[in-house]
Coordinates of C-alpha atoms and ligand atoms in Angstrom, one line a residue:
M12 CA 83.2 50.2 -31.7
K13 CA 82.7 46.4 -31.4
S14 CA 80.1 44.7 -33.4
F15 CA 78.0 41.7 -32.5
K16 CA 80.5 39.3 -34.2
D17 CA 83.5 41.0 -32.4
I18 CA 81.8 40.3 -29.0
F19 CA 80.0 36.9 -29.5
N20 CA 82.1 35.4 -32.4
T21 CA 79.0 34.4 -34.4
D22 CA 76.4 36.3 -36.5
F23 CA 73.1 37.5 -35.1
S24 CA 69.8 36.0 -36.3
V25 CA 67.2 38.7 -35.5
V26 CA 67.5 42.5 -35.1
N27 CA 64.7 44.8 -33.8
S28 CA 64.4 48.4 -32.7
A29 CA 62.3 50.6 -30.6
H30 CA 62.3 54.4 -30.4
A31 CA 62.3 57.0 -27.5
R32 CA 59.3 59.3 -27.2
V33 CA 58.6 62.9 -26.3
N34 CA 55.3 63.6 -24.4
L35 CA 53.8 66.7 -25.9
I36 CA 51.2 67.0 -23.1
G37 CA 49.5 64.7 -20.5
E38 CA 51.7 64.0 -17.6
H39 CA 50.9 61.3 -15.0
T40 CA 47.5 61.0 -16.6
D41 CA 48.2 57.4 -18.1
Y42 CA 47.9 55.4 -14.9
T43 CA 44.8 57.3 -13.6
G44 CA 42.9 56.1 -16.8
G45 CA 43.3 59.4 -18.7
Y46 CA 44.8 60.6 -22.0
V47 CA 48.2 61.4 -23.3
L48 CA 49.7 62.9 -26.5
P49 CA 53.3 61.8 -27.0
S50 CA 55.2 61.5 -30.4
L51 CA 58.1 59.2 -31.4
L52 CA 61.7 60.6 -31.6
N53 CA 64.4 59.6 -33.9
F54 CA 66.5 58.3 -31.1
K55 CA 66.4 54.5 -30.9
T56 CA 67.6 51.3 -29.1
T57 CA 68.6 48.4 -31.4
I58 CA 68.7 44.8 -30.2
Q59 CA 70.5 41.9 -32.0
I60 CA 70.1 38.3 -30.8
S61 CA 71.5 34.9 -31.5
K62 CA 71.3 31.6 -29.7
N63 CA 74.0 30.9 -27.1
E64 CA 75.5 27.5 -27.1
N65 CA 77.4 27.8 -23.8
K66 CA 74.2 27.7 -21.5
K67 CA 74.4 31.2 -20.5
Y68 CA 72.7 34.6 -21.3
Q69 CA 75.4 37.0 -22.5
V70 CA 74.2 40.5 -22.8
Y71 CA 76.6 43.3 -24.0
S72 CA 75.8 47.0 -23.9
E73 CA 77.6 49.2 -26.5
H74 CA 76.8 52.4 -24.3
F75 CA 78.4 51.0 -21.2
N76 CA 81.0 48.9 -23.0
E77 CA 80.1 46.1 -20.5
Q78 CA 79.1 42.5 -20.9
I79 CA 77.1 40.8 -18.2
N80 CA 76.5 36.9 -18.2
F81 CA 73.8 35.2 -16.2
T82 CA 72.0 32.0 -16.2
D83 CA 68.8 33.0 -14.1
F84 CA 66.7 36.2 -14.1
I85 CA 67.3 37.4 -10.5
K86 CA 67.4 41.1 -10.3
S87 CA 70.7 42.6 -9.6
K88 CA 71.1 44.4 -6.3
N89 CA 72.6 47.7 -7.7
N90 CA 69.7 48.5 -10.1
K91 CA 72.0 48.0 -13.2
W92 CA 70.9 48.4 -17.0
V93 CA 70.7 44.7 -17.5
D94 CA 67.7 44.4 -15.1
Y95 CA 65.6 45.6 -18.0
V96 CA 66.9 42.8 -20.2
K97 CA 66.4 40.2 -17.4
G98 CA 63.0 41.5 -16.7
S99 CA 62.0 41.2 -20.4
L100 CA 63.1 37.6 -20.5
F101 CA 61.4 36.9 -17.3
V102 CA 58.0 38.3 -18.5
F103 CA 58.5 36.7 -22.0
Y104 CA 59.1 33.1 -20.6
D105 CA 56.4 33.6 -18.0
E106 CA 53.8 34.2 -20.8
N107 CA 55.2 31.3 -22.8
K108 CA 55.7 28.4 -20.5
N109 CA 55.8 26.1 -23.3
I110 CA 58.9 27.6 -24.9
P111 CA 62.0 25.8 -23.4
N112 CA 64.4 28.0 -21.7
T113 CA 66.9 29.0 -24.6
H114 CA 70.3 30.8 -23.9
L115 CA 71.0 33.8 -26.0
N116 CA 73.4 36.4 -26.9
I117 CA 72.1 39.8 -26.9
Y118 CA 73.8 43.0 -28.1
I119 CA 72.3 46.5 -27.2
S120 CA 73.2 49.6 -29.1
S121 CA 71.4 52.9 -28.6
T122 CA 71.3 56.5 -29.5
I123 CA 68.8 57.4 -26.8
P124 CA 70.1 59.8 -23.9
I125 CA 69.5 57.8 -20.7
G126 CA 67.6 59.0 -17.7
R127 CA 66.3 62.1 -19.4
G128 CA 62.6 61.4 -19.3
I129 CA 62.2 60.2 -23.0
S130 CA 61.8 56.7 -22.0
S131 CA 65.0 55.0 -22.7
S132 CA 64.0 52.1 -20.4
S133 CA 60.7 51.4 -22.3
A134 CA 62.4 51.4 -25.6
L135 CA 64.9 49.0 -24.2
C136 CA 62.1 46.5 -23.1
V137 CA 60.0 47.0 -26.2
A138 CA 63.1 46.4 -28.5
V139 CA 64.2 43.2 -26.4
L140 CA 60.5 41.9 -26.6
K141 CA 60.3 42.5 -30.3
S142 CA 63.3 40.7 -30.9
L143 CA 62.2 37.8 -28.6
N144 CA 58.9 37.8 -30.6
S145 CA 60.8 37.6 -33.9
F146 CA 63.3 34.9 -32.6
F147 CA 60.7 32.6 -31.1
N148 CA 57.9 33.5 -33.8
T149 CA 55.3 34.3 -31.2
E150 CA 53.4 36.6 -33.4
Y151 CA 52.4 39.2 -30.8
T152 CA 50.8 42.3 -31.8
E153 CA 52.6 45.6 -31.1
K154 CA 49.9 46.3 -28.4
H155 CA 50.7 43.1 -26.6
I156 CA 54.4 43.8 -26.7
A157 CA 53.6 47.2 -25.1
I158 CA 51.5 45.4 -22.4
L159 CA 54.4 42.9 -21.7
A160 CA 57.0 45.7 -21.6
Q161 CA 54.9 47.5 -18.9
K162 CA 54.8 44.4 -16.9
V163 CA 58.6 44.5 -16.9
E164 CA 58.5 47.9 -15.2
R165 CA 55.7 47.0 -12.7
N166 CA 56.4 43.4 -11.8
Y167 CA 60.1 43.2 -12.2
I168 CA 61.7 46.6 -11.8
G169 CA 59.1 47.8 -9.2
V170 CA 58.1 51.3 -10.8
S171 CA 54.3 51.7 -10.9
G172 CA 54.5 53.1 -14.5
G173 CA 51.6 53.8 -16.8
I174 CA 51.3 52.5 -20.4
M175 CA 52.1 55.6 -22.4
D176 CA 55.7 55.0 -23.2
Q177 CA 55.5 51.3 -24.1
M178 CA 52.4 51.9 -26.4
V179 CA 54.0 54.9 -28.4
S180 CA 57.4 53.1 -28.4
S181 CA 56.0 50.0 -29.9
I182 CA 53.2 51.5 -32.3
G183 CA 54.1 55.2 -32.9
I184 CA 55.4 56.8 -36.0
H185 CA 58.1 59.6 -36.2
R186 CA 56.4 63.1 -37.0
K187 CA 53.0 61.9 -35.8
A188 CA 51.2 62.7 -32.4
F189 CA 50.0 59.6 -30.8
F190 CA 46.7 60.3 -29.0
L191 CA 46.0 57.4 -26.5
D192 CA 43.1 56.7 -24.3
C193 CA 45.0 54.9 -21.6
L194 CA 42.0 53.0 -20.3
S195 CA 40.7 51.4 -23.5
L196 CA 44.3 51.6 -25.4
K197 CA 42.5 53.1 -28.4
F198 CA 44.8 55.4 -30.2
E199 CA 44.9 57.8 -33.1
L200 CA 47.9 58.9 -35.2
I201 CA 47.8 62.6 -36.0
D202 CA 50.0 64.7 -38.2
L203 CA 52.3 67.2 -36.6
P204 CA 51.7 70.7 -37.6
D205 CA 53.5 71.9 -40.8
N206 CA 55.6 75.0 -40.3
W207 CA 56.3 74.3 -36.5
V208 CA 59.1 72.7 -34.8
F209 CA 59.1 70.8 -31.4
C210 CA 62.6 71.1 -29.8
L211 CA 63.9 69.3 -26.8
V212 CA 66.4 71.1 -24.4
D213 CA 68.3 68.9 -22.0
S214 CA 68.3 70.4 -18.3
A215 CA 71.1 67.9 -17.6
V216 CA 69.6 67.5 -14.3
Q217 CA 70.1 64.0 -12.8
R218 CA 67.0 62.1 -12.2
N219 CA 68.4 60.0 -9.4
L220 CA 65.3 59.9 -7.2
R221 CA 62.9 59.6 -10.0
D222 CA 61.7 56.1 -9.3
S223 CA 60.9 56.9 -5.6
A224 CA 59.4 60.3 -6.4
Y225 CA 57.2 58.6 -9.2
N226 CA 56.0 56.0 -7.0
E227 CA 55.2 58.6 -4.3
R228 CA 53.1 60.7 -6.8
Y229 CA 51.5 57.5 -8.0
N230 CA 50.5 56.6 -4.4
Q231 CA 49.1 60.0 -3.8
L232 CA 46.9 59.9 -6.9
K233 CA 45.6 56.6 -5.8
K234 CA 44.7 58.3 -2.4
A235 CA 43.0 61.0 -4.2
E236 CA 40.9 58.4 -6.2
E237 CA 39.9 56.9 -2.7
Y238 CA 38.9 60.4 -1.4
L239 CA 36.8 61.0 -4.4
G240 CA 35.3 57.5 -4.5
T241 CA 36.3 56.9 -8.0
E242 CA 38.3 54.2 -9.8
Y243 CA 40.1 56.5 -12.1
L244 CA 40.7 60.2 -11.7
G245 CA 40.7 60.2 -15.5
S246 CA 36.9 59.7 -15.4
I247 CA 36.4 63.1 -13.7
K248 CA 35.9 66.3 -15.8
P249 CA 37.0 69.5 -14.1
G250 CA 33.3 70.7 -13.8
Q251 CA 32.5 67.6 -11.7
F252 CA 35.6 67.8 -9.4
D253 CA 34.4 68.4 -5.9
Q254 CA 37.5 69.7 -4.2
N255 CA 35.8 69.6 -0.8
K256 CA 36.0 65.8 -0.8
I257 CA 39.8 65.9 -0.5
K258 CA 40.9 67.0 3.1
D259 CA 44.5 66.8 2.4
E260 CA 46.0 69.9 0.7
L261 CA 48.8 68.0 -1.0
I262 CA 46.7 65.2 -2.3
L263 CA 44.2 68.0 -3.5
K264 CA 46.9 69.7 -5.5
R265 CA 48.1 66.4 -7.2
A266 CA 44.5 65.4 -8.1
R267 CA 43.9 69.0 -9.4
H268 CA 46.9 68.6 -11.9
V269 CA 45.7 65.3 -13.1
I270 CA 42.2 66.3 -13.7
T271 CA 43.0 69.7 -15.4
E272 CA 45.8 67.9 -17.4
N273 CA 43.3 65.4 -18.8
A274 CA 41.1 68.2 -20.0
R275 CA 44.1 69.9 -21.6
V276 CA 45.0 66.8 -23.5
L277 CA 41.7 66.6 -24.9
E278 CA 41.6 70.2 -25.8
A279 CA 45.1 70.0 -27.3
K280 CA 44.1 67.2 -29.6
G281 CA 41.2 69.4 -30.9
Y282 CA 43.7 72.2 -31.6
I283 CA 46.3 70.0 -33.4
L284 CA 43.5 68.6 -35.6
N285 CA 42.1 72.1 -36.3
K286 CA 45.6 73.5 -36.9
D287 CA 45.2 76.1 -34.2
I288 CA 48.9 75.6 -33.0
K289 CA 49.1 78.9 -31.0
S290 CA 46.4 77.6 -28.7
F291 CA 48.3 74.3 -28.4
G292 CA 51.3 76.2 -27.3
K293 CA 49.2 78.1 -24.7
L294 CA 48.1 74.6 -23.2
M295 CA 51.7 73.6 -23.1
N296 CA 52.5 76.6 -20.8
E297 CA 49.4 75.9 -18.7
S298 CA 50.5 72.2 -18.4
H299 CA 54.0 73.1 -17.2
Q300 CA 52.5 75.5 -14.5
S301 CA 50.3 72.8 -13.3
Y302 CA 53.2 70.2 -13.3
S303 CA 55.4 72.6 -11.6
K304 CA 53.2 74.1 -9.0
D305 CA 50.3 71.5 -8.2
F306 CA 52.3 68.3 -9.0
E307 CA 55.8 69.7 -7.9
A308 CA 57.6 67.5 -10.3
S309 CA 59.9 70.3 -11.9
T310 CA 63.0 71.9 -10.8
E311 CA 64.3 75.4 -10.8
D312 CA 66.8 74.6 -13.7
V313 CA 63.9 73.2 -15.7
D314 CA 61.4 76.1 -14.8
L315 CA 64.2 78.5 -16.0
I316 CA 64.6 76.6 -19.3
V317 CA 60.7 76.9 -20.0
E318 CA 60.9 80.7 -19.2
R319 CA 63.9 81.3 -21.3
S320 CA 62.4 79.3 -24.2
N321 CA 59.2 81.4 -24.1
T322 CA 61.1 84.7 -24.0
S323 CA 63.3 83.5 -26.7
G324 CA 60.4 83.1 -29.1
A325 CA 58.7 79.7 -28.4
E326 CA 55.0 79.6 -28.5
G327 CA 54.8 77.1 -25.5
A328 CA 57.3 75.0 -23.5
R329 CA 57.1 72.3 -20.7
L330 CA 58.8 69.6 -18.7
T331 CA 58.2 66.4 -20.6
G332 CA 58.2 62.7 -19.1
G333 CA 58.1 61.4 -15.6
G334 CA 59.3 64.7 -13.9
F335 CA 62.2 65.9 -11.6
G336 CA 64.6 66.9 -14.4
G337 CA 65.2 65.6 -17.9
F338 CA 64.2 67.3 -21.1
T339 CA 61.9 70.2 -21.9
V340 CA 59.9 70.2 -25.1
S341 CA 59.3 73.7 -26.8
L342 CA 57.1 74.5 -29.8
I343 CA 58.5 77.1 -32.1
H344 CA 57.2 78.5 -35.4
K345 CA 59.8 77.7 -38.3
N346 CA 60.1 81.6 -38.8
N347 CA 61.2 82.2 -35.2
Y348 CA 63.5 79.1 -35.0
Y349 CA 66.7 80.8 -35.9
E350 CA 66.3 83.6 -33.4
W351 CA 65.0 81.0 -30.6
K352 CA 68.1 78.8 -31.2
T353 CA 70.5 81.7 -31.2
N354 CA 69.1 83.0 -28.1
M355 CA 68.9 79.7 -26.4
S356 CA 72.5 78.9 -27.4
K357 CA 73.7 81.7 -25.0
Y358 CA 72.4 79.7 -22.1
Y359 CA 72.6 76.1 -23.2
D360 CA 75.3 74.1 -25.1
N361 CA 74.0 73.4 -28.7
K362 CA 74.6 69.7 -28.1
N363 CA 71.9 69.8 -25.5
I364 CA 69.2 71.1 -27.9
F365 CA 67.6 68.7 -30.3
E366 CA 64.9 69.0 -32.9
V367 CA 62.2 66.4 -32.7
Ligands
GLA6 C1 57.0 58.0 -17.0 C2 56.0 56.7 -17.1 C3 54.8 56.9 -17.9 C4 54.2 58.3 -17.5 C5 55.0 59.4 -17.4 C6 54.5 60.6 -16.9 O1 57.5 58.1 -18.3 O2 56.8 55.7 -17.6 O3 53.9 55.9 -17.8 O4 53.3 58.0 -16.3 O5 56.2 59.0 -16.7 O6 53.5 61.2 -17.8

């Protein structure tokens, strides 16, 4: 493996990391002003930076073993990984018009599986922005870094994403659940339950269409808000939901997922605080059903993992992240863990099963 020095022939001056996340419950609720409950994973992306003296930005990705040089921030035509770096630079300089354009060497290393719904892209943006923050001494709060990282997705990449991934990646702590009110951005860090394990299983389903499918769901939910005459679906409790107001069957299903999901997140938070973990597991299953049937964001392979996980001894399981493939997350009591893992290994390669 090549080091920063091997690539750029100089030492780096700042280094920062940002972690991936697993969402325990609360899918597509963030951009509708609702609640989410993710937790930080051990997987992380690390960025090393130094000044570049050749009037170029030089970015190297260890994962792709590829170096890309540029002098402006124009988005590449083929959606390359480097767009997230260009976008972070673009947003950072846009916020800091007083900072003269300074060319940089940037080295990316990462342990995060890419395109699996555990927010590899947000971790990349947060890590780059944290490094720029250190390099230029801009003294941004972690929350502000999360807001800037969201701008990269929205204004540069063109995905109408919410704020969950960036907030938890920037502020979260490993082994703590991160309860976030996505409207006020108030959050609480809650201990994960003792004697229980959360496990990821990789469906290995490619999420190629995820950006277009994600934006389609986003637009459907905005339509639902119009039908219901509300700014945010997140403000509607299941008991106040007047289903007759939505004339379009598809939009109705999408809205029903979000409105019931928000209620589940609030309930799930209560269960985790009261250490009623079995009830938490039950909500994970309900969440998956709603995500699969009403939101139609699951796949057959993913539904099968969820089913097998539950029959192998999990207390609950669901698809995590933006949808259409990627990882599932299962909740297992420590006493059942060995049996669960042995059973799941019959169907899935051990290298696709990770403990959170
Ligand atoms: C992606 C987005 C998040 C969120 C999830 C779905 O990860 O980046 O903002 O909307 O999908 O819950």
